[in-house]
Amino acid sequence: MKNKKMIITFICILVGILAIMITKSFAMQSYYKVDFQTGLVTATNLYVRSGPGTGYKIITSVPKNTYIRVFAGVGDWYVVQVEGDFVGAVSKKYVKPIYPGANTGSNSNTGTSQNNNTGTTTSSNMNSDEKEVFDLINKQRIQNGLSPLKENSELQRVARIKAQDMVNNNYFSHTSPTYGSPFDMMKSFKISYNTAGENIAGNSSNSDAVTAWMNSPGHRANILNSSFNQTGIGVVKGSKYGKIYVQMFIGK
């Protein structure tokens, strides 16, 4: 009986020592501030873990060319928020920092080429949701006797970043807490224009989002504005609406 008590006591002491060692190990991983807020996933499928290390549980994954919000760094990892409101850690070697005005180089990965004279794409850089909205918008313009909008590859990237920012920061407004007004944001990303505008929506259906815009005088005016000839559309899943839609317009 005495030996049994001694064994139990020894186990308790050992567990206590291990707990102290683990606590000290975690304490050594101090967080540091990063100088950007948006990152682009470069891995084919990036794992988001519950802590900064491969020993932590995988809580979700993010596909390549997805924009994610980056809060801070810890060692060789970033603390991030991704679609679905998951917060976790990802390896920093698979995340490219996005700074206003920087070129992500993602066009080469999506088969998109750019016309240097017009700034428009010759093949689409849009995902399936964005392409459907783009086609629906141009259908409305054609039906109203207007020329279809052309996709601007850089404006497309900015619109998607704005949509992701709305999901990440849980707001619904033309003014971003990160980038300011649509015009401030375009300026930061070095988008040149003569005229510009923006439509935003929250909806679970692409066609319903466009219908809601067409039923709103202000949004309809942007869609049928003859001075606009280029556009970028961002559609990001998330938020209480199901999807966030951002369409940016410019005229050159």
Coordinates of C-alpha atoms in Angstrom, one line a residue:
M1 CA 0.0 0.0 0.0
K2 CA 2.9 2.3 0.9
N3 CA 4.6 1.6 -2.4
K4 CA 1.3 2.3 -4.3
K5 CA 1.1 5.7 -2.6
M6 CA 4.7 6.5 -3.6
I7 CA 4.0 5.5 -7.2
I8 CA 0.9 7.8 -7.4
T9 CA 2.9 10.6 -5.8
F10 CA 5.7 10.2 -8.3
I11 CA 3.3 10.2 -11.2
C12 CA 1.6 13.4 -9.9
I13 CA 5.0 15.2 -9.6
L14 CA 6.0 14.0 -13.1
V15 CA 2.8 15.3 -14.6
G16 CA 3.3 18.7 -12.9
I17 CA 6.8 19.0 -14.2
L18 CA 5.6 18.2 -17.8
A19 CA 2.9 20.8 -17.5
I20 CA 5.4 23.4 -16.4
M21 CA 7.7 22.5 -19.3
I22 CA 4.8 22.7 -21.9
T23 CA 3.7 26.1 -20.5
K24 CA 7.2 27.5 -20.7
S25 CA 7.5 26.1 -24.3
F26 CA 4.4 27.9 -25.4
A27 CA 5.4 31.1 -23.6
M28 CA 8.5 31.3 -25.7
Q29 CA 6.4 31.6 -28.9
S30 CA 5.7 35.3 -28.6
Y31 CA 3.4 37.0 -31.1
Y32 CA 4.7 39.8 -33.3
K33 CA 2.9 42.5 -35.4
V34 CA 2.9 42.1 -39.2
D35 CA 2.8 45.1 -41.6
F36 CA 0.0 43.8 -43.8
Q37 CA -3.5 42.5 -43.3
T38 CA -4.3 40.4 -46.4
G39 CA -2.4 37.3 -47.5
L40 CA -2.7 35.2 -50.7
V41 CA -2.5 31.4 -50.3
T42 CA 0.2 29.9 -52.5
A43 CA -0.1 26.2 -51.5
T44 CA -2.5 23.9 -53.4
N45 CA -4.4 23.3 -50.2
L46 CA -3.2 25.1 -47.1
Y47 CA -4.0 23.6 -43.7
V48 CA -5.2 25.9 -41.0
R49 CA -4.2 24.5 -37.6
S50 CA -5.4 25.2 -34.0
G51 CA -1.9 26.3 -33.1
P52 CA 1.5 27.4 -34.6
G53 CA 3.0 24.0 -35.5
T54 CA 2.4 20.8 -37.4
G55 CA 1.6 19.0 -34.1
Y56 CA -1.6 21.0 -33.7
K57 CA -5.0 19.8 -35.0
I58 CA -6.1 20.7 -38.5
I59 CA -9.4 22.7 -38.3
T60 CA -9.9 23.5 -41.9
S61 CA -8.1 24.0 -45.2
V62 CA -7.9 26.8 -47.8
P63 CA -7.4 26.4 -51.6
K64 CA -4.7 28.2 -53.6
N65 CA -5.2 31.8 -54.6
T66 CA -7.6 32.5 -51.7
Y67 CA -7.2 35.8 -49.8
I68 CA -7.1 35.4 -46.0
R69 CA -6.9 37.9 -43.2
V70 CA -3.6 37.9 -41.2
F71 CA -3.6 39.2 -37.6
A72 CA -0.1 38.5 -36.4
G73 CA 3.0 36.3 -36.6
V74 CA 4.2 33.7 -34.2
G75 CA 7.5 32.1 -35.1
D76 CA 7.3 30.7 -38.7
W77 CA 3.5 30.9 -38.6
Y78 CA 0.7 33.4 -39.1
V79 CA -2.4 33.8 -37.0
V80 CA -5.2 34.1 -39.6
Q81 CA -9.0 34.2 -40.2
V82 CA -10.4 32.3 -43.2
E83 CA -13.8 31.7 -44.8
G84 CA -16.3 30.3 -42.4
D85 CA -15.0 32.5 -39.5
F86 CA -12.2 30.0 -38.7
V87 CA -9.3 31.4 -36.8
G88 CA -6.1 29.5 -36.6
A89 CA -2.4 29.3 -37.7
V90 CA -0.9 28.6 -41.1
S91 CA 2.7 28.2 -42.2
K92 CA 4.0 31.6 -43.4
K93 CA 5.9 30.1 -46.3
Y94 CA 2.6 29.4 -48.0
V95 CA 1.2 32.9 -47.6
K96 CA 2.2 35.8 -49.8
P97 CA 1.7 39.2 -48.1
I98 CA -0.5 41.6 -50.1
Y99 CA 0.3 45.3 -49.9
P100 CA -1.8 48.0 -51.6
G101 CA -0.4 48.5 -55.1
A102 CA 1.6 45.3 -55.1
N103 CA 1.4 42.7 -57.9
T104 CA 0.4 39.3 -56.6
G105 CA 1.5 37.5 -59.8
S106 CA -1.5 35.3 -59.5
N107 CA -2.4 36.0 -63.2
S108 CA 0.2 33.6 -64.3
N109 CA -1.3 30.8 -62.2
T110 CA -4.8 31.3 -63.6
G111 CA -4.0 31.5 -67.3
T112 CA -5.0 35.2 -67.5
S113 CA -3.1 37.6 -69.8
Q114 CA -3.3 41.3 -69.7
N115 CA -3.5 43.9 -72.5
N116 CA -1.0 46.6 -71.6
N117 CA -2.9 49.2 -73.6
T118 CA -6.3 48.7 -72.0
G119 CA -5.7 47.0 -68.7
T120 CA -8.4 44.4 -69.6
T121 CA -8.0 40.6 -69.6
T122 CA -8.2 38.4 -72.6
S123 CA -9.3 35.4 -70.5
S124 CA -11.1 35.4 -67.3
N125 CA -9.6 35.7 -63.9
M126 CA -13.0 35.1 -62.2
N127 CA -14.3 32.2 -60.2
S128 CA -17.6 30.6 -61.3
D129 CA -19.8 32.9 -59.1
E130 CA -18.0 36.1 -60.3
K131 CA -18.3 35.0 -63.9
E132 CA -22.0 34.4 -63.5
V133 CA -22.6 37.8 -62.0
F134 CA -20.4 39.4 -64.8
D135 CA -22.5 37.7 -67.5
L136 CA -25.8 38.7 -65.8
I137 CA -24.6 42.4 -65.5
N138 CA -23.6 42.5 -69.2
K139 CA -26.9 40.9 -70.2
Q140 CA -28.7 43.9 -68.5
R141 CA -26.4 46.4 -70.2
I142 CA -27.0 44.8 -73.7
Q143 CA -30.8 44.7 -73.1
N144 CA -30.6 48.4 -72.4
G145 CA -28.6 49.3 -75.5
L146 CA -25.2 49.6 -73.8
S147 CA -21.9 48.0 -74.6
P148 CA -20.9 45.2 -72.3
L149 CA -18.3 45.9 -69.6
K150 CA -14.8 44.5 -70.0
E151 CA -13.0 42.7 -67.2
N152 CA -10.1 44.6 -65.7
S153 CA -7.7 42.1 -64.1
E154 CA -6.3 44.5 -61.5
L155 CA -9.7 45.9 -60.6
Q156 CA -11.0 42.3 -60.4
R157 CA -8.3 41.5 -57.8
V158 CA -9.2 44.7 -55.8
A159 CA -12.9 43.9 -55.8
R160 CA -12.2 40.4 -54.4
I161 CA -10.0 41.7 -51.7
K162 CA -12.7 44.2 -50.7
A163 CA -15.3 41.4 -50.6
Q164 CA -13.0 39.3 -48.4
D165 CA -12.3 42.3 -46.2
M166 CA -16.1 42.7 -45.6
V167 CA -16.4 39.0 -44.6
N168 CA -13.3 39.1 -42.4
N169 CA -14.2 42.3 -40.6
N170 CA -17.9 41.6 -40.5
Y171 CA -19.2 44.8 -41.9
F172 CA -21.5 45.9 -44.8
S173 CA -20.5 49.3 -46.1
H174 CA -18.8 51.0 -49.0
T175 CA -16.2 52.3 -46.5
S176 CA -13.7 49.7 -45.4
P177 CA -12.0 50.0 -42.0
T178 CA -8.9 48.6 -43.7
Y179 CA -8.9 50.4 -47.1
G180 CA -11.3 53.4 -46.7
S181 CA -13.7 54.4 -49.5
P182 CA -13.8 52.5 -52.8
F183 CA -11.9 55.5 -54.4
D184 CA -9.3 55.5 -51.6
M185 CA -8.8 51.7 -52.2
M186 CA -8.5 52.1 -56.0
K187 CA -5.9 54.8 -55.5
S188 CA -4.0 52.6 -53.0
F189 CA -3.9 49.8 -55.5
K190 CA -2.9 52.2 -58.3
I191 CA -6.1 51.9 -60.3
S192 CA -6.4 54.8 -62.8
Y193 CA -9.8 56.0 -64.0
N194 CA -11.8 58.9 -65.2
T195 CA -15.0 57.8 -63.5
A196 CA -15.6 55.1 -60.9
G197 CA -18.3 53.5 -58.8
E198 CA -19.1 50.5 -56.6
N199 CA -22.0 48.2 -55.9
I200 CA -22.1 45.9 -52.9
A201 CA -24.6 43.2 -51.9
G202 CA -25.2 40.4 -49.4
N203 CA -27.1 37.4 -50.8
S204 CA -27.1 33.6 -51.2
S205 CA -27.9 33.7 -54.9
N206 CA -26.0 35.3 -57.7
S207 CA -29.1 36.0 -59.8
D208 CA -31.0 37.4 -56.8
A209 CA -28.0 39.8 -56.0
V210 CA -28.1 41.2 -59.5
T211 CA -31.9 41.4 -59.4
A212 CA -31.7 43.4 -56.1
W213 CA -29.2 45.7 -57.7
M214 CA -31.5 46.3 -60.8
N215 CA -34.4 47.0 -58.4
S216 CA -32.4 49.7 -56.6
P217 CA -32.2 53.1 -58.4
G218 CA -28.6 53.8 -57.2
H219 CA -27.2 50.4 -58.0
R220 CA -29.1 50.2 -61.3
A221 CA -27.6 53.6 -62.3
N222 CA -24.1 52.2 -61.8
I223 CA -24.8 49.1 -63.9
L224 CA -26.4 51.1 -66.7
N225 CA -23.9 54.0 -66.6
S226 CA -22.6 54.5 -70.1
S227 CA -19.4 56.2 -68.8
F228 CA -18.3 52.9 -67.2
N229 CA -16.5 50.4 -69.6
Q230 CA -14.5 48.2 -67.2
T231 CA -15.3 46.2 -64.1
G232 CA -14.0 43.9 -61.4
I233 CA -16.3 41.6 -59.4
G234 CA -15.6 39.9 -56.1
V235 CA -17.8 37.2 -54.7
V236 CA -16.8 35.6 -51.4
K237 CA -18.7 33.0 -49.4
G238 CA -19.3 33.9 -45.8
S239 CA -21.2 36.2 -43.4
K240 CA -24.9 36.0 -42.5
Y241 CA -25.9 36.7 -46.1
G242 CA -24.3 33.6 -47.5
K243 CA -22.1 35.5 -50.0
I244 CA -20.7 39.0 -50.2
Y245 CA -20.7 40.7 -53.6
V246 CA -18.5 43.7 -54.6
Q247 CA -18.6 45.1 -58.1
M248 CA -16.3 48.0 -58.9
F249 CA -16.7 50.1 -62.1
I250 CA -14.4 52.4 -63.9
G251 CA -14.5 54.4 -67.0
K252 CA -11.4 55.3 -69.0

